[in-house]
Amino acid sequence: MKAVATAKETKMSPQDRTQAWLPFQALSVDDVMKAWERFLAGEVLVTSVISTALLSSWQRSLKSGVDPVSRAAPLAVRGDRLQRLRERNHELLEAARGLFDSVSQVLSESGSIMLLTDADGIVLEAAGNLGTLEAGQEIRLVEGGNWHEDAVGTNGIGTALATAAPAYVHAAEHFCEGIKSWSCAAAPIRAPVSNKIIGVVDISGPPNTFLVNNLTLAMTAAQQIERVLAEGAMRDRLQLLEVCLKRVSASDAAGMIALDRFGRLVHAAGQLPTRGIRIGEPLPGLDASGEVEAWAERLPAGFRADLFQPVVADGKAIGALVIVPQRPVRSSSPMEMKSEADSQRNSFAYLAGRSPALQAAMDRARQLAARRVTVLIEGETGTGKELFARALHGRESENGPFITFNCGAATKELIAGELFGHVRGAYTGATSEGRAGRFELAHGGTLCLDEIGELPAELQPVLLRVLEEGVLYRLGDTRPRRVDVRLLAMTHRDLRAEVEAGRFRRDLYHRIAVTRLKIPPLRERGNDVDLLIEHFSQQLAERHGVPKRHFPPDVLDALRAYAWPGNVRELRNVVESLLLVGDAVNVSCEELDEEIVAERAPSRPVATAPATPAAPEPASLEAAERLTITRAIQSVQGNLAQAARHLGISRSTLYRKVERYGLESIVRHADEA
C-alpha cells in the first residue's frame, strides 16, 4: 500500500475528514489495521485523520467480534423490559427532562436529534428532528437500541463509554458500514459523589447536520444533567437530616447514624458500635448501587438489621437510619410472634392474636398471599387492615415494592396526580420536573389503596381503566405507560351499599372485590385483648425507655369489657398513655378513662338528652361505624377531641364523619347533657 499523506497533525473540517477517508472505505477493516501497523513500524505514512483513539476503538471493536458490514445496532430491550429499564433509570430521565424539552426545537431546526442512554449504552430517550428520528429507526437509533462498542463498534455513545470521555465520531470513522452516513457527538454523565458513569448524552444526525459546537453542546448537556442530579442529592440529604431531628431524641436512643442513598455517613450521634468512620465516608460493606432496603443484610458488625429503618420521601428511598436503643431489645414473646428468623420469612408472624376470628382471617389471607390477585380488605377503623395488606404482599426484596396511598387524604386533583403522576405544569401545584405516580412506583409489586370508598367519582373510571388495561397516562401527558401492579384495596365502608346508593361504580367494585378479606373488630376477638396489652406494653416500654407496667385483674376486666370502638389502634393508644403518665408498677382503675370504667359498671346512667334509641345490630360496615361514632360521642358528653382520641382517628377526620352521618344533633345533645 502506498503512502497517502503525511502524519503531521492538522485541523480538518468534517468534510475534509470524509474526503480523506474515501480511500479507506474501499478497503476491508483488516487492510486498514494492517496499514496502521505498517505506519507504526515506520514503513508507510497514513493520513492524520486516523487518530490513536480512533484506531484503539477499532481494535476494541475487532476484538469484540463486531461485524463491520453490520447495517444497524441490536435492539436490546422493548415493551415491558424497556419500561422497567426506564423505571430503573427514572432519576436520570427526570433530571434530563427539562433539558430535552428546552433543546428539542433547536435540534429539530438543525436536523439533529438528542439521545439519552443508560450506563450500558441502551437508548432511554430520543428527541429532535422528526425526519432524523424516523431515519434513525433504520439503524436502531431508537429507545431500546444498544450502542455499546461491544455491540455496534466505534460510535459516539459506545466510544464515550469505553474511554469515559467525550467522543466525536464522524461518517466513515464509524466501524460498521451501515452507520457511516451518520455523525455523532457524545459525553458521559456521572453520578454525584460517586462520579460513576450512569449514562450518555448524544447528538446525532446526517454528516451535513454537523455543527462545530456539537461536542461542546453534548458536554454542556451532560453537565446540566449532573447539576440537576447533584441538587436532588442535596435535597435528599436535607430531608434525611430533617427526619433525624424529628424521629430521634435523647430518650429514644443511645445512638444513631444516618446514611444517604449512596451509603455514606451523613450524621452520627451517641454511643455507636462502630467508630472511626467520618462524615462523608461510606459505611463498609454496603452496595451503594443496590437497593437501600437490602443494606439491612450487610450492616457492619455491631449493628442489627431489625434496627435498620429506610427513609422514604416522594415514594423513593433517600437513605436510612440505624438506631441503637437505650436498652437491648428483647426477643418477642411466643404470644406476639414467632422467632426473629420466622418473622423475616413470614410477615404474618407480626399479627398478634389467637382468637378464632383472627385466625380465620389469617388463614384466608395466607391462601390469598400466594396468588397475585386483587383483594378488597374490609374492616372497621383501627382493626389493622394495613398490617394484613403488608402480610399479603410479603417481603419487598422478593415481591417488589409495596406502595400505599390514602384516597381520602387530598383533593381530587392531588389524588389524580399522586396516583397517576404528572408532567411539568400539568396543574397548579405540580412539580416543575413532573413526577411518577404511585402506580408507576409500585410497578412489579403491590399498590395498597386505603379508604378506597373515598375515591372521588370522577377518578373511579380512570382507576378502572388502569386496572383493566394495565396502561396509564400521567396528567398532562399523551404518552401511555404500562404498569404491572397488584392492587390491595382497603375500606371501612360497606361498598355494596355505596354502590346501591350510587356513590361507587358497580364495575369498579366488582374489579377490586375479586376476592374479599374481612378483618374482625377487637370486640369479637375475645382474650386477644390480654395478649395485645402484653404485646404493646412490652413494645412501647422499650421504645420509650420506660419501665413496663403490670395490669392487675380488675384493670384487665375493665379493658376486656370495653367495646373498643377504635379497635386495636385505640387499645394501643390507651396502653401507651398508661405507660407514659403513670409511675406505679401496677396500673389502677382510677387511671382509666371514664367511658372504659363505665362499660364495666353493672348499670349505666341513661342520658337525659334525646339520644339515638337502642338499635338492632347494624347491618353494614357503614351503619356500624355510625353507631360506633355515636356511642363514642355520647360517652364523652360531646367532647369531639376526646372522642377522636378514643376512636384512634384525627379530630378533622371525626368532624368530617360527623357531618357525613348527620350527627351534629347528637354532639349538641350530648354536650348539653
XYZ file of C-alpha atoms in Angstrom:
673
model
C 0.000 0.000 0.000
C 1.341 3.428 -0.943
C 1.595 6.361 1.383
C -1.465 8.562 1.104
C -0.490 11.541 3.322
C 1.833 12.753 5.995
C 1.295 12.059 9.653
C 1.559 15.744 10.500
C -1.237 16.911 12.817
C -3.680 19.211 11.029
C -7.074 20.672 11.834
C -9.578 19.330 9.315
C -13.244 20.063 8.699
C -15.737 17.172 8.801
C -15.988 17.365 5.004
C -12.207 17.121 4.645
C -12.159 14.205 7.060
C -14.780 12.418 4.993
C -12.816 13.002 1.799
C -9.596 11.806 3.442
C -11.367 8.600 4.460
C -12.590 7.778 0.961
C -9.504 5.721 0.014
C -10.022 3.578 3.113
C -13.735 2.930 2.576
C -12.876 0.629 -0.316
C -10.621 -1.411 1.933
C -11.561 -4.021 4.482
C -11.133 -3.373 8.180
C -8.211 -5.789 8.218
C -6.481 -3.824 5.443
C -6.891 -0.558 7.338
C -5.493 -2.125 10.505
C -2.520 -3.582 8.608
C -1.825 -0.161 7.112
C -1.805 1.335 10.592
C 0.590 -1.329 11.848
C 2.955 -0.584 8.953
C 2.747 3.119 9.806
C 3.722 2.399 13.389
C 6.652 0.346 12.084
C 7.799 3.344 10.013
C 7.142 1.608 6.671
C 4.386 3.908 5.455
C 2.738 7.244 6.247
C -1.015 7.360 6.969
C -3.319 10.368 6.884
C -3.627 12.218 10.183
C -7.382 11.682 10.368
C -6.722 8.210 11.768
C -6.083 9.163 15.384
C -4.701 6.865 18.014
C -8.016 6.986 19.906
C -9.958 6.012 16.776
C -7.671 3.109 15.946
C -7.878 1.935 19.552
C -11.661 1.928 19.255
C -11.499 -0.049 16.007
C -9.152 -2.541 17.644
C -11.620 -2.985 20.539
C -14.418 -3.446 18.014
C -12.481 -6.173 16.178
C -11.601 -7.899 19.416
C -15.280 -7.875 20.456
C -16.227 -9.640 17.240
C -18.399 -6.840 15.854
C -19.314 -7.437 12.193
C -18.002 -4.421 10.181
C -20.652 -4.891 7.479
C -23.488 -4.678 10.002
C -26.273 -2.309 8.987
C -27.694 -1.441 12.437
C -27.304 -1.713 16.190
C -29.128 -4.522 18.006
C -32.463 -3.744 19.671
C -31.642 -4.815 23.231
C -34.966 -4.273 25.007
C -38.542 -3.462 24.075
C -42.043 -3.447 25.554
C -42.256 -4.239 29.255
C -38.495 -4.738 29.575
C -37.884 -1.275 28.158
C -40.440 0.192 30.558
C -38.748 -1.492 33.525
C -35.350 -0.211 32.309
C -36.732 3.325 32.138
C -38.134 2.952 35.640
C -34.756 1.831 36.969
C -33.288 4.976 35.399
C -36.196 7.155 36.500
C -33.987 9.651 38.317
C -31.706 10.109 35.291
C -34.691 10.590 32.970
C -36.283 13.151 35.270
C -33.011 15.063 35.534
C -32.815 15.237 31.725
C -36.495 16.070 31.165
C -36.147 19.858 31.304
C -33.081 19.804 29.034
C -34.784 17.681 26.368
C -37.833 19.946 26.410
C -35.746 23.108 26.031
C -33.446 21.958 23.189
C -35.963 19.903 21.223
C -36.969 22.808 18.969
C -33.368 23.889 18.318
C -32.379 20.350 17.362
C -35.429 19.993 15.172
C -34.434 23.063 13.152
C -30.842 21.837 12.761
C -31.909 18.395 11.565
C -30.278 16.686 14.571
C -31.555 14.551 17.420
C -30.518 14.202 21.058
C -30.411 10.841 22.819
C -30.059 9.752 26.440
C -28.697 6.300 27.266
C -28.083 4.314 30.416
C -24.656 3.203 31.619
C -24.703 0.272 29.152
C -25.368 2.432 26.102
C -29.041 1.477 25.720
C -31.153 4.396 24.497
C -33.749 5.585 27.022
C -34.983 8.784 25.367
C -34.790 10.444 21.949
C -35.962 13.877 20.790
C -35.375 16.359 17.970
C -35.993 16.444 14.226
C -38.826 14.098 13.262
C -37.257 13.174 9.922
C -33.961 12.287 11.574
C -35.760 10.306 14.291
C -37.538 8.333 11.578
C -34.277 7.719 9.713
C -32.684 6.601 12.985
C -35.136 3.719 13.214
C -33.343 2.022 10.307
C -30.131 1.723 12.324
C -31.920 1.238 15.690
C -31.039 4.729 16.917
C -34.236 4.490 18.964
C -35.356 3.698 22.513
C -34.097 0.216 23.371
C -31.225 0.265 20.856
C -27.857 -0.951 22.183
C -24.980 1.374 21.193
C -22.231 -0.101 23.332
C -18.942 -0.610 21.451
C -19.179 -4.347 22.064
C -22.497 -4.383 20.199
C -22.008 -1.998 17.274
C -18.355 -0.978 17.212
C -16.962 2.557 17.098
C -19.678 5.196 17.595
C -20.143 8.318 19.721
C -22.108 6.685 22.556
C -20.094 3.473 22.795
C -16.727 5.166 22.485
C -17.628 7.758 25.134
C -18.453 4.887 27.491
C -15.323 2.924 26.575
C -12.986 5.906 27.091
C -15.002 7.561 29.899
C -14.586 10.818 27.983
C -16.433 12.897 25.382
C -16.230 11.407 21.875
C -16.950 12.635 18.367
C -17.262 10.095 15.527
C -17.883 11.383 12.015
C -19.164 9.496 8.982
C -16.614 6.892 7.785
C -14.970 6.825 11.203
C -17.800 4.563 12.374
C -16.791 0.913 12.463
C -19.930 -0.595 10.926
C -20.811 0.016 7.297
C -24.479 0.862 7.916
C -23.667 3.733 10.287
C -21.113 5.597 8.156
C -23.792 8.008 6.918
C -24.168 9.443 10.438
C -22.238 11.892 12.609
C -22.433 11.833 16.424
C -21.015 13.676 19.433
C -21.432 12.191 22.905
C -20.488 12.967 26.511
C -20.790 10.713 29.587
C -22.961 11.637 32.591
C -21.556 10.999 36.055
C -23.434 10.457 39.300
C -22.950 12.958 42.126
C -20.425 11.959 44.784
C -19.534 8.534 43.375
C -18.503 10.026 39.983
C -19.669 6.780 38.404
C -20.832 6.974 34.768
C -24.601 6.438 34.723
C -25.423 7.424 31.148
C -24.531 9.321 27.997
C -25.941 12.351 26.145
C -25.515 12.078 22.374
C -26.254 14.457 19.478
C -26.589 12.621 16.152
C -27.600 13.307 12.582
C -26.501 13.002 8.957
C -22.991 14.370 8.293
C -24.425 17.511 6.688
C -26.016 18.446 10.040
C -22.622 18.712 11.710
C -22.046 21.853 13.770
C -18.666 22.807 15.198
C -20.121 23.119 18.670
C -21.969 19.764 18.706
C -19.450 18.176 21.041
C -19.483 21.259 23.273
C -23.287 21.113 23.356
C -23.219 17.436 24.334
C -20.717 18.146 27.115
C -22.779 21.110 28.364
C -25.939 18.989 28.341
C -24.228 16.263 30.373
C -23.025 18.853 32.893
C -26.536 20.300 33.227
C -27.980 16.860 33.956
C -25.227 16.303 36.517
C -26.149 19.593 38.220
C -29.814 18.588 38.444
C -28.796 15.229 39.949
C -26.496 16.962 42.446
C -29.277 19.342 43.500
C -31.596 16.367 44.004
C -28.975 14.605 46.100
C -28.634 17.725 48.266
C -32.413 17.914 48.757
C -32.440 14.260 49.788
C -29.631 14.929 52.251
C -31.530 17.811 53.848
C -34.711 15.702 54.065
C -32.718 12.912 55.673
C -31.291 15.258 58.292
C -34.780 16.618 58.938
C -36.021 13.075 59.569
C -33.169 12.589 62.036
C -34.265 15.625 64.002
C -37.911 14.580 64.042
C -37.534 10.890 64.842
C -34.838 10.652 67.426
C -34.422 12.278 70.819
C -32.088 11.539 73.713
C -34.777 9.441 75.408
C -35.440 7.390 72.292
C -31.990 6.048 71.550
C -28.480 5.635 72.833
C -27.074 6.272 69.371
C -27.958 6.731 65.739
C -26.389 7.021 62.304
C -27.946 8.356 59.104
C -26.843 7.138 55.677
C -27.628 8.775 52.357
C -28.689 6.703 49.337
C -25.036 6.195 48.399
C -24.332 4.539 51.759
C -22.294 7.492 53.037
C -22.403 8.615 56.653
C -24.428 11.827 56.921
C -24.950 12.045 60.672
C -23.733 10.162 63.738
C -24.645 10.691 67.370
C -24.466 8.912 70.716
C -22.998 5.547 71.585
C -22.261 3.573 68.421
C -20.898 0.020 67.944
C -18.599 1.168 65.146
C -16.350 4.210 65.368
C -13.670 5.678 63.154
C -15.932 6.356 60.145
C -16.004 10.028 59.297
C -18.867 12.069 57.895
C -19.000 11.683 54.114
C -17.348 8.245 54.084
C -19.298 5.123 53.029
C -20.242 2.559 55.653
C -18.146 -0.581 54.963
C -19.845 -3.487 53.218
C -22.801 -1.626 51.695
C -23.539 -1.805 47.975
C -24.129 1.835 47.020
C -25.614 0.774 43.672
C -28.101 -1.637 45.262
C -31.481 -1.080 46.882
C -31.395 0.772 50.206
C -33.696 -1.859 51.758
C -31.095 -4.559 51.025
C -28.456 -2.808 53.147
C -30.015 -4.245 56.311
C -28.457 -7.611 55.464
C -24.931 -6.170 55.059
C -24.516 -3.901 58.061
C -21.102 -3.921 59.790
C -20.597 -5.899 62.963
C -22.343 -4.322 65.927
C -25.387 -3.072 64.012
C -28.571 -5.141 63.892
C -30.832 -5.466 60.862
C -34.015 -5.048 62.941
C -32.799 -1.562 63.945
C -32.405 -0.501 60.304
C -35.043 1.944 59.002
C -35.131 3.061 55.330
C -36.227 6.691 54.928
C -38.684 7.225 52.075
C -39.662 10.571 50.537
C -41.897 11.037 47.477
C -42.062 7.291 47.025
C -38.304 6.643 46.892
C -35.714 5.627 49.462
C -33.417 8.612 50.088
C -31.329 6.934 52.769
C -31.629 5.063 56.035
C -31.340 5.346 59.804
C -29.738 2.811 62.098
C -30.888 3.407 65.675
C -29.278 1.937 68.779
C -31.890 1.703 71.595
C -31.237 2.695 75.199
C -31.663 -0.886 76.313
C -31.119 -4.125 74.386
C -34.238 -5.147 72.515
C -35.535 -8.359 73.998
C -36.896 -11.167 71.888
C -40.630 -11.087 71.366
C -42.734 -13.492 73.387
C -44.248 -16.562 71.695
C -47.706 -14.981 72.040
C -46.684 -11.983 69.954
C -44.861 -13.622 67.126
C -42.558 -16.442 66.161
C -38.806 -16.343 66.205
C -36.981 -13.449 64.568
C -35.943 -15.684 61.686
C -39.537 -16.754 61.097
C -40.750 -13.147 61.229
C -38.326 -12.248 58.460
C -39.610 -15.107 56.303
C -43.298 -14.630 57.020
C -44.731 -11.262 57.937
C -47.989 -12.846 59.162
C -45.981 -13.503 62.296
C -46.280 -9.804 63.121
C -50.060 -10.171 63.614
C -50.617 -10.856 67.313
C -53.680 -12.844 68.281
C -55.060 -16.340 68.910
C -58.791 -15.786 68.715
C -60.761 -17.940 66.230
C -61.994 -14.801 64.456
C -58.466 -13.516 63.819
C -57.104 -16.939 62.927
C -59.854 -17.422 60.335
C -58.930 -14.102 58.730
C -55.233 -15.013 58.776
C -55.897 -18.439 57.217
C -57.801 -16.844 54.356
C -55.104 -14.189 53.936
C -52.380 -16.838 53.721
C -54.302 -18.525 50.900
C -54.545 -15.240 49.018
C -50.918 -14.261 49.637
C -49.646 -16.924 47.259
C -51.865 -15.664 44.441
C -51.305 -12.396 42.612
C -54.958 -11.379 42.788
C -56.761 -8.168 43.733
C -58.044 -8.229 47.321
C -60.623 -5.977 48.993
C -59.737 -5.760 52.696
C -62.757 -4.726 54.794
C -62.824 -3.775 58.442
C -63.587 -1.035 60.914
C -61.141 1.772 61.558
C -58.170 0.635 63.629
C -58.509 -3.127 63.059
C -55.112 -3.468 61.359
C -56.049 -3.612 57.689
C -52.672 -2.311 56.530
C -50.836 -4.952 58.577
C -52.830 -7.590 56.723
C -52.046 -5.858 53.420
C -48.314 -5.917 54.164
C -48.550 -9.572 55.140
C -50.348 -10.352 51.870
C -47.553 -8.667 49.937
C -44.668 -10.291 51.805
C -41.009 -9.294 51.604
C -40.264 -6.445 49.201
C -36.942 -7.999 48.231
C -38.886 -10.941 46.797
C -42.184 -9.429 45.656
C -41.294 -5.905 44.555
C -42.193 -2.555 46.116
C -45.119 -2.031 48.498
C -46.619 1.424 47.889
C -49.526 2.863 49.909
C -51.889 5.761 49.344
C -54.939 7.111 51.221
C -57.689 8.004 48.751
C -59.412 10.276 51.256
C -56.373 12.368 52.110
C -56.454 15.097 49.439
C -58.434 16.874 46.720
C -59.332 15.004 43.553
C -56.638 16.881 41.562
C -53.927 15.944 44.031
C -55.209 12.379 44.276
C -55.055 12.033 40.482
C -51.515 13.405 40.423
C -50.407 11.146 43.275
C -51.902 8.007 41.725
C -51.129 8.501 38.055
C -48.266 11.010 38.109
C -47.967 14.246 36.156
C -45.778 16.094 33.707
C -44.404 19.577 34.191
C -47.126 22.211 34.610
C -49.993 19.703 34.474
C -51.892 21.548 37.220
C -51.429 24.186 39.890
C -49.022 22.773 42.463
C -47.439 20.255 40.071
C -43.672 19.858 40.418
C -41.517 21.659 37.874
C -39.926 18.410 36.700
C -43.035 16.214 36.673
C -43.249 13.062 38.761
C -44.199 9.398 38.602
C -47.381 8.388 40.406
C -47.959 5.624 42.921
C -48.913 3.172 40.164
C -45.553 3.597 38.432
C -43.669 3.401 41.738
C -45.488 0.139 42.533
C -44.664 -1.439 39.144
C -43.761 -5.078 39.651
C -45.099 -5.018 43.206
C -48.194 -4.029 45.192
C -50.234 -0.838 45.389
C -52.285 -0.573 48.583
C -55.137 1.953 48.367
C -56.605 2.871 51.754
C -60.107 4.346 52.071
C -60.953 3.251 48.520
C -64.560 4.224 49.220
C -63.463 7.883 49.463
C -62.152 7.928 45.884
C -63.857 10.802 44.010
C -66.454 9.690 41.446
C -64.553 11.430 38.626
C -61.465 9.280 39.225
C -63.242 5.940 39.576
C -63.470 5.263 35.797
C -59.804 6.264 35.393
C -58.762 3.775 38.070
C -60.926 1.097 36.454
C -59.290 1.640 33.067
C -55.780 1.394 34.513
C -56.679 -1.820 36.335
C -58.303 -3.332 33.240
C -55.693 -2.314 30.658
C -52.517 -2.041 32.733
C -51.785 1.283 30.997
C -51.880 4.799 32.440
C -51.336 8.351 31.272
C -49.708 10.903 33.536
C -51.706 14.095 33.976
C -50.929 16.412 31.076
C -49.224 13.651 29.068
C -50.315 11.749 25.946
C -47.729 9.012 26.275
C -49.032 5.647 27.550
C -47.067 3.933 30.312
C -47.523 0.248 31.040
C -47.723 -0.840 34.680
C -47.913 -4.271 36.282
C -49.350 -3.819 39.760
C -51.203 -6.000 42.238
C -53.942 -3.978 43.910
C -54.925 -4.292 47.553
C -57.877 -2.019 48.393
C -58.914 -1.232 51.967
C -62.143 0.239 53.282
C -64.183 0.639 56.452
C -67.319 1.221 54.397
C -69.872 -1.234 53.050
C -69.005 -0.745 49.388
C -72.016 -2.729 48.204
C -74.249 -0.242 49.997
C -72.208 2.570 48.430
C -72.841 1.016 45.018
C -76.606 0.829 45.626
C -76.549 4.452 46.798
C -74.822 5.495 43.550
C -71.664 6.724 45.257
C -69.373 3.954 43.962
C -69.208 2.425 40.499
C -70.545 -1.101 40.297
C -67.995 -2.177 37.661
C -65.106 -0.835 39.752
C -66.448 -2.618 42.838
C -66.507 -5.968 41.032
C -62.988 -5.303 39.708
C -61.446 -4.624 43.128
C -63.539 -7.195 45.024
C -62.242 -10.183 43.057
C -61.515 -11.630 46.493
C -62.503 -10.169 49.851
C -60.935 -10.338 53.284
C -62.804 -9.197 56.395
C -60.794 -8.179 59.458
C -62.678 -8.773 62.735
C -63.126 -5.851 65.180
C -61.381 -6.131 68.532
C -64.702 -6.692 70.380
C -65.031 -10.014 68.516
C -61.540 -11.239 69.372
C -62.081 -12.289 72.990
C -58.896 -12.777 75.001
C -56.774 -11.209 72.278
C -57.211 -8.038 74.351
C -54.959 -9.549 77.048
C -52.385 -10.645 74.502
C -52.323 -7.240 72.805
C -51.967 -5.421 76.130
C -48.904 -7.531 76.902
C -47.573 -7.022 73.373
C -47.964 -3.229 73.372
C -46.759 -2.880 76.952
C -43.511 -4.673 76.103
C -43.011 -2.954 72.733
C -43.805 0.591 73.845
C -41.868 0.391 77.085
C -38.744 -0.492 75.107
C -39.403 2.198 72.520
C -39.799 4.981 75.087
C -37.202 3.682 77.517
C -39.675 3.440 80.426
C -40.401 0.579 82.838
C -43.019 -1.944 81.811
C -46.168 -1.755 83.992
C -48.356 -4.547 85.360
C -52.095 -4.750 84.601
C -53.934 -6.280 87.616
C -57.085 -8.442 87.149
C -59.559 -5.629 87.877
C -57.922 -3.415 85.248
C -57.922 -6.262 82.733
C -61.608 -6.912 83.454
C -62.405 -3.281 82.679
C -60.378 -3.326 79.491
C -61.980 -6.599 78.352
C -65.481 -5.256 78.950
C -64.905 -2.091 76.930
C -66.279 -2.135 73.329
C -63.129 -0.564 71.802
C -64.798 1.481 69.055
C -61.330 2.473 67.829
C -60.251 -1.198 67.865
C -56.573 -2.205 68.115
C -55.358 1.328 67.425
C -57.353 2.687 70.361
C -56.062 -0.075 72.660
C -52.501 0.726 71.677
C -53.049 4.420 72.428
C -54.502 3.611 75.843
C -51.578 1.350 76.766
C -49.065 3.947 75.577
C -50.745 6.665 77.650
C -50.738 4.482 80.771
C -47.028 3.735 80.332
C -46.040 7.363 79.878
C -48.110 9.091 82.558
C -48.053 6.557 85.399
C -45.233 5.931 87.869
C -46.559 2.990 89.891
C -45.678 -0.571 88.978
C -49.368 -1.543 88.830
C -51.948 0.218 86.672
C -55.079 1.154 88.653
C -58.697 1.508 87.506
C -58.557 5.167 88.578
C -56.125 5.805 85.707
C -58.574 4.528 83.100
C -60.821 6.921 81.201
C -64.380 7.203 82.481
C -66.004 5.572 79.453
C -63.844 2.458 79.868
C -64.748 2.048 83.532
C -68.404 2.927 82.831
C -68.881 -0.001 80.464
C -67.738 -2.367 83.195
C -70.278 -0.963 85.738
C -73.420 -3.105 86.334
C -75.674 -0.239 85.313
C -75.012 2.928 83.355
C -76.855 6.227 83.771
C -79.306 6.939 80.998
C -78.662 10.211 79.180
C -81.379 12.791 79.848
C -80.893 14.370 76.442
C -82.645 12.864 73.446
C -80.089 10.366 72.159
C -80.229 7.803 69.446
C -82.509 4.986 70.687
C -81.212 1.477 71.040
C -80.988 -0.025 67.598
C -80.695 -3.558 66.308
C -77.278 -4.888 65.302
C -76.034 -2.758 62.378
C -76.448 -4.423 59.003
C -73.429 -2.866 57.285
C -69.940 -1.543 57.996
C -71.185 1.979 57.390
C -74.021 1.547 59.892
C -71.604 0.020 62.384
C -69.254 2.977 62.001
C -72.094 5.446 62.536
C -73.209 3.625 65.678
C -69.622 3.399 66.982
C -69.045 7.127 66.483
C -72.410 7.950 68.098
C -71.568 5.893 71.195
C -68.105 7.401 71.447
C -69.503 10.963 71.285
C -72.183 10.226 73.872
C -69.705 8.559 76.231
C -67.607 11.740 76.441
C -70.554 14.164 76.584
C -69.921 15.581 73.111
C -66.195 16.300 73.557
C -65.037 15.628 69.990
C -61.336 15.910 70.792
C -61.654 13.181 73.425
C -63.932 11.103 71.183
C -61.390 11.275 68.341
C -58.647 10.090 70.681
C -60.693 7.104 71.808
C -61.613 6.249 68.236
C -57.960 6.425 67.182
C -58.597 8.982 64.426
C -57.740 12.653 63.934
C -60.139 15.372 65.053
C -60.554 16.613 61.466
C -61.497 13.107 60.322
C -64.088 12.870 63.098
C -65.544 16.272 62.137
C -65.899 15.042 58.567
C -67.607 11.828 59.633
C -69.968 13.684 61.984
C -71.028 15.819 59.042
C -71.307 12.817 56.724
C -73.546 10.853 59.067
C -75.563 13.890 60.210
C -74.561 13.526 63.854
C -74.471 17.244 64.691
C -77.592 16.931 66.868
C -76.022 14.016 68.764
C -72.973 16.164 69.520
C -75.165 19.067 70.667
C -77.447 16.956 72.882
C -74.512 15.031 74.380
C -72.809 18.310 75.213
C -75.986 19.691 76.851
C -76.392 16.528 78.907
